[in-house]
Coordinates of N, CA and C in Angstrom, one line a residue:
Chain A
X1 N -16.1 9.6 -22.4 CA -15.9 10.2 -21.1 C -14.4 10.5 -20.8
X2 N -14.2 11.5 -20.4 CA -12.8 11.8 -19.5 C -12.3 10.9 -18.0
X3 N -11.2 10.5 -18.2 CA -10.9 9.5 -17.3 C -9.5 9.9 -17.3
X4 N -9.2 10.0 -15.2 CA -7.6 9.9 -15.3 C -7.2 8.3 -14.9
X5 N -6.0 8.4 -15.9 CA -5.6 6.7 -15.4 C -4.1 6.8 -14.7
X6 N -3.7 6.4 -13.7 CA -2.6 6.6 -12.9 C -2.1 5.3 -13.1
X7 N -0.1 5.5 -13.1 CA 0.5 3.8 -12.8 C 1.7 4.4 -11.8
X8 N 1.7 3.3 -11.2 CA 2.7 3.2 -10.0 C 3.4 2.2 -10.2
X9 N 4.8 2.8 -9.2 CA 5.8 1.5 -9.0 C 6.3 1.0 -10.9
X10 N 7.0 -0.1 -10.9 CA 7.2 -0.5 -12.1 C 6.4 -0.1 -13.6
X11 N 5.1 -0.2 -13.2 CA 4.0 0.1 -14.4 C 4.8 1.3 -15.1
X12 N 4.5 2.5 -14.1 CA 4.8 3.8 -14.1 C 5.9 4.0 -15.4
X13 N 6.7 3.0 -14.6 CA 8.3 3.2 -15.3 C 8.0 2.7 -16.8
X14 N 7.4 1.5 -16.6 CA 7.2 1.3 -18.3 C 6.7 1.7 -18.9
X15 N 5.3 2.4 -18.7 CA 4.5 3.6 -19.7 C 5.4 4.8 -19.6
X16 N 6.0 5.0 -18.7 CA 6.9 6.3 -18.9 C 6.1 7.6 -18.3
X17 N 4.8 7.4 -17.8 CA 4.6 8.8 -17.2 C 3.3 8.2 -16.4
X18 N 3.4 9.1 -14.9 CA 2.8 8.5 -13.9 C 1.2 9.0 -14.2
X19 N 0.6 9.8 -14.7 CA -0.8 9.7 -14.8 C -1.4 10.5 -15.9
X20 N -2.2 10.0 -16.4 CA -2.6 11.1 -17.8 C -4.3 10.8 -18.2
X21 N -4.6 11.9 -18.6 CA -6.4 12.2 -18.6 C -6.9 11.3 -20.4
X22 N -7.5 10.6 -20.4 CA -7.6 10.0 -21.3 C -9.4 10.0 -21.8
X23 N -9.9 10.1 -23.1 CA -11.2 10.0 -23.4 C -11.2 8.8 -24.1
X24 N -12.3 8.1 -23.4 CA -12.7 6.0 -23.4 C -14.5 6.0 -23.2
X25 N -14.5 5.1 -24.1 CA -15.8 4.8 -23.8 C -16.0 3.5 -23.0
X26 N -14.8 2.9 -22.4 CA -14.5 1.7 -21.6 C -15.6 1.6 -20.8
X27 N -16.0 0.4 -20.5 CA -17.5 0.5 -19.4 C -16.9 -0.7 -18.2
X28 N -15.7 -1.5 -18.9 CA -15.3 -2.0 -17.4 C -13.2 -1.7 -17.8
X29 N -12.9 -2.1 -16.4 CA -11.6 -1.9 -16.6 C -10.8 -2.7 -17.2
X30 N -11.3 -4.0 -17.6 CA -11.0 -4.8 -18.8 C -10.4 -4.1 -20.3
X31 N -11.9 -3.7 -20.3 CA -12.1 -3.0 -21.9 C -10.8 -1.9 -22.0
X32 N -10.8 -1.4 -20.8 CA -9.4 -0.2 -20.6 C -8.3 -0.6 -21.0
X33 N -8.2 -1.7 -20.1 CA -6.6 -2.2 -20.9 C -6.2 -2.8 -22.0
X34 N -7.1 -3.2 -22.8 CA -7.5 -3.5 -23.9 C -7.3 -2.6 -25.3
X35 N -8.0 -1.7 -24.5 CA -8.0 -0.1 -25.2 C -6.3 0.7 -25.1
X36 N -5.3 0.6 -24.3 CA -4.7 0.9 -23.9 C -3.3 0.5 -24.8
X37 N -3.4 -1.0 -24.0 CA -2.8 -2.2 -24.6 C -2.5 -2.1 -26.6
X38 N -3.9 -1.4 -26.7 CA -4.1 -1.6 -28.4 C -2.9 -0.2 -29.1
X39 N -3.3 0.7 -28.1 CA -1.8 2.3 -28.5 C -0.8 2.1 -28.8
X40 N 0.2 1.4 -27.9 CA 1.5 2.1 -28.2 C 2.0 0.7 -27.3
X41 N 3.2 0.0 -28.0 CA 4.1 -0.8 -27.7 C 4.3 -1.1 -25.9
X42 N 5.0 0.1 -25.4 CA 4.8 0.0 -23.9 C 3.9 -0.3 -23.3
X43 N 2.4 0.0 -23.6 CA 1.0 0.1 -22.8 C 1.3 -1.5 -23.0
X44 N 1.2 -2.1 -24.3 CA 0.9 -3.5 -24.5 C 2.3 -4.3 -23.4
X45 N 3.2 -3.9 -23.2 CA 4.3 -4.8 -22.3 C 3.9 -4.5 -21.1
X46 N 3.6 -3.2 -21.1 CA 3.0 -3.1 -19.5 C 2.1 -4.1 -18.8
X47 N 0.8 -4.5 -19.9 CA -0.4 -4.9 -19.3 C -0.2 -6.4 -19.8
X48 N 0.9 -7.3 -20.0 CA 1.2 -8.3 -20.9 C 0.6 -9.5 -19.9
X49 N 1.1 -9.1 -18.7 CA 0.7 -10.1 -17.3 C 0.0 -9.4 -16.2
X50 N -1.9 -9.5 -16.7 CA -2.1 -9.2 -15.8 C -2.6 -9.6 -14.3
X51 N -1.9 -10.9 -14.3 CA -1.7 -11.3 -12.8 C -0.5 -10.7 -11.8
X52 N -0.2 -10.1 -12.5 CA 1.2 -9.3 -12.1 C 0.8 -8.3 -11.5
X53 N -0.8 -7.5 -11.9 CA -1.4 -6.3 -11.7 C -2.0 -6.0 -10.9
X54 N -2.5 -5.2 -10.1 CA -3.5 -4.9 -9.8 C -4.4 -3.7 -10.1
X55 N -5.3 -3.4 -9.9 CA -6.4 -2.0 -10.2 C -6.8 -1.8 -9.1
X56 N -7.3 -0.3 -9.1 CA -7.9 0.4 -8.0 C -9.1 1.5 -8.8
X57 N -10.1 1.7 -8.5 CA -10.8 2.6 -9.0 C -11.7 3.3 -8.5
X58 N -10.8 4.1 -8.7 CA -11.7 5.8 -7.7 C -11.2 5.5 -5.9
X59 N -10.0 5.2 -6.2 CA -9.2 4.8 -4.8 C -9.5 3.3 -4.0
X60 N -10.1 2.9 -4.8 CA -10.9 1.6 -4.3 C -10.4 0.6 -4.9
X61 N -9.5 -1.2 -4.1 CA -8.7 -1.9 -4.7 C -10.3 -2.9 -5.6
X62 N -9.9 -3.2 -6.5 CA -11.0 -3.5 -7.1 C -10.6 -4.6 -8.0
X63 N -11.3 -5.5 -9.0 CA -11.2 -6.4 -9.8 C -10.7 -5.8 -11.6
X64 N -10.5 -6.7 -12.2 CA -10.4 -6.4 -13.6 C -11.6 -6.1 -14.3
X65 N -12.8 -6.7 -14.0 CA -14.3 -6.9 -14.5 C -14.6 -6.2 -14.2
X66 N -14.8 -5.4 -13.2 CA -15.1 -4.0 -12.6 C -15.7 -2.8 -13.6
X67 N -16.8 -2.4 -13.5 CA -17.4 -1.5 -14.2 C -16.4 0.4 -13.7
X68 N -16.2 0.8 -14.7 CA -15.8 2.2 -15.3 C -16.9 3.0 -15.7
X69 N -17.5 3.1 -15.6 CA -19.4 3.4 -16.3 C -18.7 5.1 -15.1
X70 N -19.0 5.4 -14.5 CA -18.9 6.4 -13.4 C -17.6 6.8 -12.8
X71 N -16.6 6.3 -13.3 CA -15.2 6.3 -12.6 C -14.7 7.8 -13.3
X72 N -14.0 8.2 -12.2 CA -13.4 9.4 -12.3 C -11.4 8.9 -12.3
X73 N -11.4 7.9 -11.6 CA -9.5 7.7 -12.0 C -9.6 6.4 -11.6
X74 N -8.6 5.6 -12.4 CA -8.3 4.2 -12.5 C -6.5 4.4 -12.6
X75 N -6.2 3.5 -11.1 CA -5.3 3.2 -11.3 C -4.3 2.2 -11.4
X76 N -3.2 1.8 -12.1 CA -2.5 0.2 -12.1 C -1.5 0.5 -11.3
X77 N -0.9 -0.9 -10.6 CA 0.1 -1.1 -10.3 C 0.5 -2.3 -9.8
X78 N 1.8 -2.6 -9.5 CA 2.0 -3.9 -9.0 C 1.3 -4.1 -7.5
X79 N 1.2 -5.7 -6.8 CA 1.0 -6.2 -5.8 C 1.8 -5.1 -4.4
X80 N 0.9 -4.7 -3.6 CA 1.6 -4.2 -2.9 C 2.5 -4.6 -2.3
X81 N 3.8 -3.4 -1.8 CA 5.0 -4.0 -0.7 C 5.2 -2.8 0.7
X82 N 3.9 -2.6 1.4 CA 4.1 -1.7 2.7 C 4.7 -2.4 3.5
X83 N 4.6 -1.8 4.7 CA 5.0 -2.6 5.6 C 6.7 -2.0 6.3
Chain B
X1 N -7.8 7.4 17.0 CA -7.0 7.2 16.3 C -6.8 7.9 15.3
X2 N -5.1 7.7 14.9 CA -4.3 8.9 13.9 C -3.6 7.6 12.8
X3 N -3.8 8.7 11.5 CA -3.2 8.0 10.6 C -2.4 9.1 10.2
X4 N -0.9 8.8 9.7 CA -0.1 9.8 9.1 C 0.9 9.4 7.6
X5 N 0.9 9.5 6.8 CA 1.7 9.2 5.5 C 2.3 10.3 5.3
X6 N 3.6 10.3 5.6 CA 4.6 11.5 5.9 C 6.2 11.2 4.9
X7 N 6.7 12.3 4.5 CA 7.9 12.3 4.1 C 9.4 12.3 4.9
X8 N 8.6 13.1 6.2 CA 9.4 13.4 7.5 C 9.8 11.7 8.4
X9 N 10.7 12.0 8.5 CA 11.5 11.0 9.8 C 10.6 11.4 11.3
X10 N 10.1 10.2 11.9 CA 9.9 10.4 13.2 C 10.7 9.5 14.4
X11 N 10.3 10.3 15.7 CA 10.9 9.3 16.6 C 9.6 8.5 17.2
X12 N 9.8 7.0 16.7 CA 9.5 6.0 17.1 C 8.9 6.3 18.8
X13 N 10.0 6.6 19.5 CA 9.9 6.4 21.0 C 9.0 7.4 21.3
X14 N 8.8 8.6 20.6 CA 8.2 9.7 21.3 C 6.8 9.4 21.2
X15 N 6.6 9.1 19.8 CA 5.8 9.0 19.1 C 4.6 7.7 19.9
X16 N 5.3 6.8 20.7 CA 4.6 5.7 21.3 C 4.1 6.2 22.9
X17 N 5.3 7.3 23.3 CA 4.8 7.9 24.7 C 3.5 8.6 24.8
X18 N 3.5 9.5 23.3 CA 2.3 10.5 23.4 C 1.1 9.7 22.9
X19 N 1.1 8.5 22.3 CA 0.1 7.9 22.4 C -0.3 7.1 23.5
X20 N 0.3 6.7 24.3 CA -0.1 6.0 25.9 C 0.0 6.7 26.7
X21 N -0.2 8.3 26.5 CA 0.0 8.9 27.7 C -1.7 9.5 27.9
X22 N -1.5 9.5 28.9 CA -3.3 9.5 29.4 C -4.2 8.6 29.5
X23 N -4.0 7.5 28.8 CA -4.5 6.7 28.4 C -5.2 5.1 29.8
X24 N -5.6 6.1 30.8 CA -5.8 5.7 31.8 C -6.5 4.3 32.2
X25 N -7.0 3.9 31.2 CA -8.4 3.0 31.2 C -7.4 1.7 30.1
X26 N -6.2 2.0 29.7 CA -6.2 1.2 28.8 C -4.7 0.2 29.7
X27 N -5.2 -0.8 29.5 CA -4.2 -1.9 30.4 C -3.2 -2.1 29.3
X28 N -3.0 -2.4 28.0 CA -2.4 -2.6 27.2 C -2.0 -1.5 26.0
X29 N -0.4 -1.8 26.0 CA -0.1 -1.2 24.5 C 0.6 -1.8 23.6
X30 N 0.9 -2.5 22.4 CA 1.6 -2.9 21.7 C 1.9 -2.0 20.6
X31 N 3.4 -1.8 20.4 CA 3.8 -1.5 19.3 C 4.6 -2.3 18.3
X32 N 4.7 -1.7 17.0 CA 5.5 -2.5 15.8 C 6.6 -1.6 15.0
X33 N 7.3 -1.2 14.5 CA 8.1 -0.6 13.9 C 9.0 -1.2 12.7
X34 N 9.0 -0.9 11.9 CA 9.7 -1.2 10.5 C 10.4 -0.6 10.1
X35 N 11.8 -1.3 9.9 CA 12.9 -0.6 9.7 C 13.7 -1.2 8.5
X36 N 14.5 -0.3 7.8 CA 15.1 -0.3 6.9 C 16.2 -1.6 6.6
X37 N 15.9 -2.4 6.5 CA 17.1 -3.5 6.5 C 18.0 -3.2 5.3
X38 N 19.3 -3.5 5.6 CA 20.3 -4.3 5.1 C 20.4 -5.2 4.1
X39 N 20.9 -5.2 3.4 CA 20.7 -6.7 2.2 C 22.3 -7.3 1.9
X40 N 22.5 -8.8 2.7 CA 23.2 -9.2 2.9 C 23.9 -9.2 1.6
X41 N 23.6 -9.5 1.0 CA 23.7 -9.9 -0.5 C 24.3 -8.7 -1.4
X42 N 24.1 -7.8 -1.1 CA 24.5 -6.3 -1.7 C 24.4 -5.3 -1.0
X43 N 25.2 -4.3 -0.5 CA 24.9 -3.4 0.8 C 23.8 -2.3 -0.2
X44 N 22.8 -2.0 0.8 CA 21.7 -1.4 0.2 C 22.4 0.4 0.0
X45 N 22.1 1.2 -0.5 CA 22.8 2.7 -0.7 C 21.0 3.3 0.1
X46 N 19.8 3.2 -0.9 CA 18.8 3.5 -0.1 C 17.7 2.7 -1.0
X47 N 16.4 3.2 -0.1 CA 15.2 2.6 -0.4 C 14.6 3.4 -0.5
X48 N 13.9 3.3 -1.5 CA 12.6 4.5 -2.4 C 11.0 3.7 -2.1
X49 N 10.6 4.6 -1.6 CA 8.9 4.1 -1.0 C 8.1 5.5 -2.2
X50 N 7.6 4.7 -2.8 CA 6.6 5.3 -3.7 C 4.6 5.1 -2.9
X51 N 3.9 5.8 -2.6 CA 2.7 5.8 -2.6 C 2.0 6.2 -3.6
X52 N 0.6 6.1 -3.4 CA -0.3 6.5 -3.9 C -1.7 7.5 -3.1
X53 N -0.7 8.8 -3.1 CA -1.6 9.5 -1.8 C -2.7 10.0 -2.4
X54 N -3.6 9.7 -1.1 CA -4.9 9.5 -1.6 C -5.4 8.4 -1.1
X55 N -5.4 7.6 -1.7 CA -6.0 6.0 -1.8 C -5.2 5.3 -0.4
X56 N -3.4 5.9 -0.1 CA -3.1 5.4 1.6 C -3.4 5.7 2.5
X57 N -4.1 6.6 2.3 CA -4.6 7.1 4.0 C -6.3 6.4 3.9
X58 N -6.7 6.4 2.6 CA -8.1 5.8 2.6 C -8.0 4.3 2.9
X59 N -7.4 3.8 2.7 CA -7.0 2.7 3.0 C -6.7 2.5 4.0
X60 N -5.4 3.0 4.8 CA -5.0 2.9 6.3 C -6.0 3.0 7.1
X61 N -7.1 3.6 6.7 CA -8.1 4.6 7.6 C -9.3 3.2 7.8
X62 N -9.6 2.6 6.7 CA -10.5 1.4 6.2 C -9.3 0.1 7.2
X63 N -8.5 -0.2 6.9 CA -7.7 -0.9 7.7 C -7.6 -1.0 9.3
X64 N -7.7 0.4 9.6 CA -7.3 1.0 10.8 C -9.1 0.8 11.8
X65 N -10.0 1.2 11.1 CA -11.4 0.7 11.1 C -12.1 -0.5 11.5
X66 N -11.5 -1.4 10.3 CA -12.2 -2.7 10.7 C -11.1 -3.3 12.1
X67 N -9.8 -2.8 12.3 CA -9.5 -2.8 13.7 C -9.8 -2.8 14.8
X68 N -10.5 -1.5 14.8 CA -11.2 -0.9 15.7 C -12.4 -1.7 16.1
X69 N -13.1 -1.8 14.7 CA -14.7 -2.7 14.9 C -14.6 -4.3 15.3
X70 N -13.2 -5.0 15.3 CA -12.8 -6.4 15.6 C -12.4 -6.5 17.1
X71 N -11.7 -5.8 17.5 CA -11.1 -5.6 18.8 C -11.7 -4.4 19.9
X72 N -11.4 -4.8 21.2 CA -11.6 -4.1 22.3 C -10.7 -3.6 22.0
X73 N -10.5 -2.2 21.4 CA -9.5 -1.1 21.6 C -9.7 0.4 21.9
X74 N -8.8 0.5 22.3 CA -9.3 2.1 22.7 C -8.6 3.6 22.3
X75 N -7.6 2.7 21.2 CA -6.9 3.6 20.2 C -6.3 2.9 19.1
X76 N -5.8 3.3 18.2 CA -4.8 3.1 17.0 C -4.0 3.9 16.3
X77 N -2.7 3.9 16.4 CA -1.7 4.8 15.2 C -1.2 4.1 14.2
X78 N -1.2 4.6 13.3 CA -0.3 4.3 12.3 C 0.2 5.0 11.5
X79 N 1.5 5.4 11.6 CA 2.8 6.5 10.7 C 3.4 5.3 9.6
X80 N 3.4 5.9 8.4 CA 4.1 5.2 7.3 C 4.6 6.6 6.8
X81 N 5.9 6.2 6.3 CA 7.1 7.1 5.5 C 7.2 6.8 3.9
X82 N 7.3 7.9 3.4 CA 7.2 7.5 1.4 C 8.4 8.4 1.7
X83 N 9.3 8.4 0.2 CA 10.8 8.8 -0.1 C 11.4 7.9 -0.1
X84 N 12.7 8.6 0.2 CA 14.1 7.9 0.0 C 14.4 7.4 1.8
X85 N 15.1 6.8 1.9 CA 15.3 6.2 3.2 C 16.7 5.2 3.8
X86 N 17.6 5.5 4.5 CA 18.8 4.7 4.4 C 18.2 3.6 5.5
X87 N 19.6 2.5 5.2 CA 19.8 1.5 6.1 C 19.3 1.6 7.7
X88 N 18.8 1.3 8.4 CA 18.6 1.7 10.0 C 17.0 2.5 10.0
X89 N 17.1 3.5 9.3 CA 15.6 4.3 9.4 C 14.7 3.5 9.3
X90 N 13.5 4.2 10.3 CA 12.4 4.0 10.8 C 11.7 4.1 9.4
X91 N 11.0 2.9 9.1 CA 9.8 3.1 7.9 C 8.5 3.5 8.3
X92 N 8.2 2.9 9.4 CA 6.6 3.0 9.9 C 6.8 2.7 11.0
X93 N 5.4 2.7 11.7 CA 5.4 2.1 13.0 C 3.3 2.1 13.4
X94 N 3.2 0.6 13.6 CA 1.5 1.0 14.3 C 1.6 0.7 15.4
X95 N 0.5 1.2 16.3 CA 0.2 0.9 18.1 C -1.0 0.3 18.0
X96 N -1.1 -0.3 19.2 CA -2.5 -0.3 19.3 C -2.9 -0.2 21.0
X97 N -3.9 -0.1 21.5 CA -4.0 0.5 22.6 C -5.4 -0.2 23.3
X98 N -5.3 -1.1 24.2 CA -6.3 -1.8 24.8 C -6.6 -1.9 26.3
X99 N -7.7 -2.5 26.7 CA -7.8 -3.1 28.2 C -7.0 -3.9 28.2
X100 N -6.8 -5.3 27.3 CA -5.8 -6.4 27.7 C -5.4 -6.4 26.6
X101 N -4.3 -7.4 26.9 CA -2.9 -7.5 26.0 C -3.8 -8.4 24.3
X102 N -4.3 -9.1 24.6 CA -4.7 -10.1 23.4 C -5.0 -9.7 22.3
X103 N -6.2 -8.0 23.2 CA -6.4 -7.7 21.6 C -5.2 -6.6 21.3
X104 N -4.7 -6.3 22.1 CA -3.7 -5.0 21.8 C -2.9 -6.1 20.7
X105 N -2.0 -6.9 21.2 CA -1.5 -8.2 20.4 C -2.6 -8.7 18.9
X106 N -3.3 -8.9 18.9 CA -4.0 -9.4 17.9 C -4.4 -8.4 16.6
X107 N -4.5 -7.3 17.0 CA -4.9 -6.3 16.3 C -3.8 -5.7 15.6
X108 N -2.7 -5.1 16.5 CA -1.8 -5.1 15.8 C -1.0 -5.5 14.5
X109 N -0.9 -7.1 14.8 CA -0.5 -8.1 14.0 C -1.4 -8.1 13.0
X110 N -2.8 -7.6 12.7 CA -4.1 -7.7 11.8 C -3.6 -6.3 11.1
X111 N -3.6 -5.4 11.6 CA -3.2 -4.0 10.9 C -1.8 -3.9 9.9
X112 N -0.2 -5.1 10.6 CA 0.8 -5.0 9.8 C 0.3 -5.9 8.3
X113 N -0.2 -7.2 9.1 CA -1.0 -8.3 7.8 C -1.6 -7.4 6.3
X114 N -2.4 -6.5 6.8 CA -3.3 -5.9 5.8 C -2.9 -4.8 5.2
X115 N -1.4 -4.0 6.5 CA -0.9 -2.7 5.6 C 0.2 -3.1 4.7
X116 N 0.5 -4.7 5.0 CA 1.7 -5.0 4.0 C 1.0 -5.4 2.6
X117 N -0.1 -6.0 2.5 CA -0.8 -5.7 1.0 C -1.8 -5.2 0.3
X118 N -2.4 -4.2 1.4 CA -3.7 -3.5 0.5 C -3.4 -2.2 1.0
X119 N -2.3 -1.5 1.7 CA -2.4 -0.4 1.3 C -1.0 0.5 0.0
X120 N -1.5 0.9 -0.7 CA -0.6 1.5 -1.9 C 0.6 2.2 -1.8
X121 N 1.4 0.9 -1.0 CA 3.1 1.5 -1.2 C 4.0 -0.2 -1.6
X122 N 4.6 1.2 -2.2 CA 5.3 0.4 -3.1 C 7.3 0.4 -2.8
X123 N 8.0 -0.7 -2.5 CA 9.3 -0.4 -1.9 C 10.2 -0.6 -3.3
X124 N 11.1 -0.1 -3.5 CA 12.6 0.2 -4.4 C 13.3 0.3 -3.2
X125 N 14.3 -1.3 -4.0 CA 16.1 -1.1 -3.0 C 16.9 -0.8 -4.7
X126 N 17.9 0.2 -3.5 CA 19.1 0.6 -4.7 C 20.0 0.5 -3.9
X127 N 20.9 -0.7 -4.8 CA 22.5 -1.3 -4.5 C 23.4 -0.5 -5.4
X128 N 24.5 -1.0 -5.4 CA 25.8 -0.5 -6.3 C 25.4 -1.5 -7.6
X129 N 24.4 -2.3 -7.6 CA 24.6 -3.4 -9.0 C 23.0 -3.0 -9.5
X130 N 21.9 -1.8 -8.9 CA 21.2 -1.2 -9.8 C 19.7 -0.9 -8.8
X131 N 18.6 -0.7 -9.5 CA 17.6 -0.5 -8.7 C 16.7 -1.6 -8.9
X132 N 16.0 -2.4 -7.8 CA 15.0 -3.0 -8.1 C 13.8 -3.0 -7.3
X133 N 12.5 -3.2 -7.8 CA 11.3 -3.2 -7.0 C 10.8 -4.5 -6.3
X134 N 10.6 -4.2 -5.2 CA 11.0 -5.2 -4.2 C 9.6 -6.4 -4.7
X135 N 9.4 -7.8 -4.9 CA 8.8 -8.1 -5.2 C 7.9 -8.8 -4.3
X136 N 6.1 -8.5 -3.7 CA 5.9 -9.2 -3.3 C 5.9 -10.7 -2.6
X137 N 5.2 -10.9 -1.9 CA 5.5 -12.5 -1.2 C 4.3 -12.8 -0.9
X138 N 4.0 -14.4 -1.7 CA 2.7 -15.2 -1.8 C 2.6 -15.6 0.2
X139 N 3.8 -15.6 0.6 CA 3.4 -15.6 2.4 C 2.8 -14.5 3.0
X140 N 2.8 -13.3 2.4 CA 2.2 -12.0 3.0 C 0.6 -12.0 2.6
X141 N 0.6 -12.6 1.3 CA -1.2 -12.9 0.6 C -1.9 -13.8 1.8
X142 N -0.9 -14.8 1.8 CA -1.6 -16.3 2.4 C -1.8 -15.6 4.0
X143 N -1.6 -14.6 4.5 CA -1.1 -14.1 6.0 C -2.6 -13.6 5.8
X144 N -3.0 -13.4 4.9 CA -4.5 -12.7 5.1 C -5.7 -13.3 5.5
X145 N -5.3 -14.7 5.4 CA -6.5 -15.6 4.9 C -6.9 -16.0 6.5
X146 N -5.6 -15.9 7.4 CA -6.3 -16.2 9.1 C -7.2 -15.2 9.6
X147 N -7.6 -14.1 8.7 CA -8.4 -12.7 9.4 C -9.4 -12.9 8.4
X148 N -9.8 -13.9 7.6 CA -11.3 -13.7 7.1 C -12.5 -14.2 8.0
X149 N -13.5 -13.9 7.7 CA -14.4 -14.0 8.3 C -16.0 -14.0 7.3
X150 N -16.5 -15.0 7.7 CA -18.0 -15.4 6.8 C -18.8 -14.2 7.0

């Protein structure tokens, strides 16, 4: 399936580009970074600590275990700092 | 209630009048405002606010909600600013607008708690010695834990 995956904040900078459409047969967002992780050097430093992370999917702050089965965009990024 | 995630600079003051004006029925207003600090340690040049639009107003909006549904209120604003931003400027600002003060006060304080970690902005300070991303604080997590509820 077609999936966009977005990174913000630091992520961003380490993958080197803020969002890009990817085909995964990922069924949770585990397996994604896994998948990801396995590409290319950066993906794997990016996702090295992922207590460092958080995910969001389909705009929704969500868990790592988290099913992708239906997701249309997953996104990473660090712990928020609004305010 | 208004949510706004803007690039534009606002005035704070105006911005608090036009929301308490009319507002006949409502005995209380509290506001909050966030402003760009200083860094003792290295004079700041600016601050870069990254969002994730889309997911911050869904969020503010879900934030701004369970507000509403916790408290006697009879309004809520919330303005947040993404971009570049110097020392002094306004970053955001929420109200909240009640019969009495408690919940105007209480809610408030519930809406800064929850926009400083679950909604999708992200702060960069840039000094003369480089850029860094500002790193959360395990006190702003633990700040959450007085608004849960069974």
């Amino acid at each position: 399936m077609k999936l966009d995956v977005m990174y913000f904040a630091w992520v961003r900078e380490r993958i080197g580009i803020p969002r890009e459409t990817i085909e995964t047969e990922a069924t949770t967002v585990a397996e994604l970074v896994k998948e990801l992780s396995a590409r290319e050097e950066r993906y794997e430093v990016a996702f090295s600590d992922l207590d460092a992370l958080r995910v969001a999917v389909d705009q929704d702050l969500t868990d790592f275990d988290a099913a992708i089965s239906n997701a249309r965009e997953v996104a990473f990024f660090p712990p928020m700092t609004g305010g | 209630m208004r949510i706004s995630v803007q690039e534009a600079a606002f005035d704070a003051g105006a911005e608090l009048n036009a929301f308490q004006a009319g507002k006949v029925d409502m005995g209380a207003v509290v506001s909050f405002s966030g402003i760009v600090r200083d860094l003792p340690e290295a004079p700041l040049r600016h601050m870069l606010i990254e969002h994730y639009p889309g997911m911050t107003e869904r969020a503010l909006t879900k934030i701004a909600e369970e507000a509403m549904s916790r408290w006697n209120l009879g309004d809520v604003l919330v303005i947040h600013r993404f971009g570049q931003m110097a020392p002094g400027d306004q970053i955001m600002m929420v109200a909240t607008a009640s019969p009495h003060r408690k919940d105007a006060f209480a809610a408030a304080d519930f809406l800064m708690d929850y926009l400083k970690s679950r909604a999708p902005f992200w702060k960069k300070e840039v000094t003369a010695d480089g850029a860094d991303w500002v790193a959360s604080k395990q006190e702003d997590e633990d700040a959450l834990k007085q608004w849960e509820q069974d």
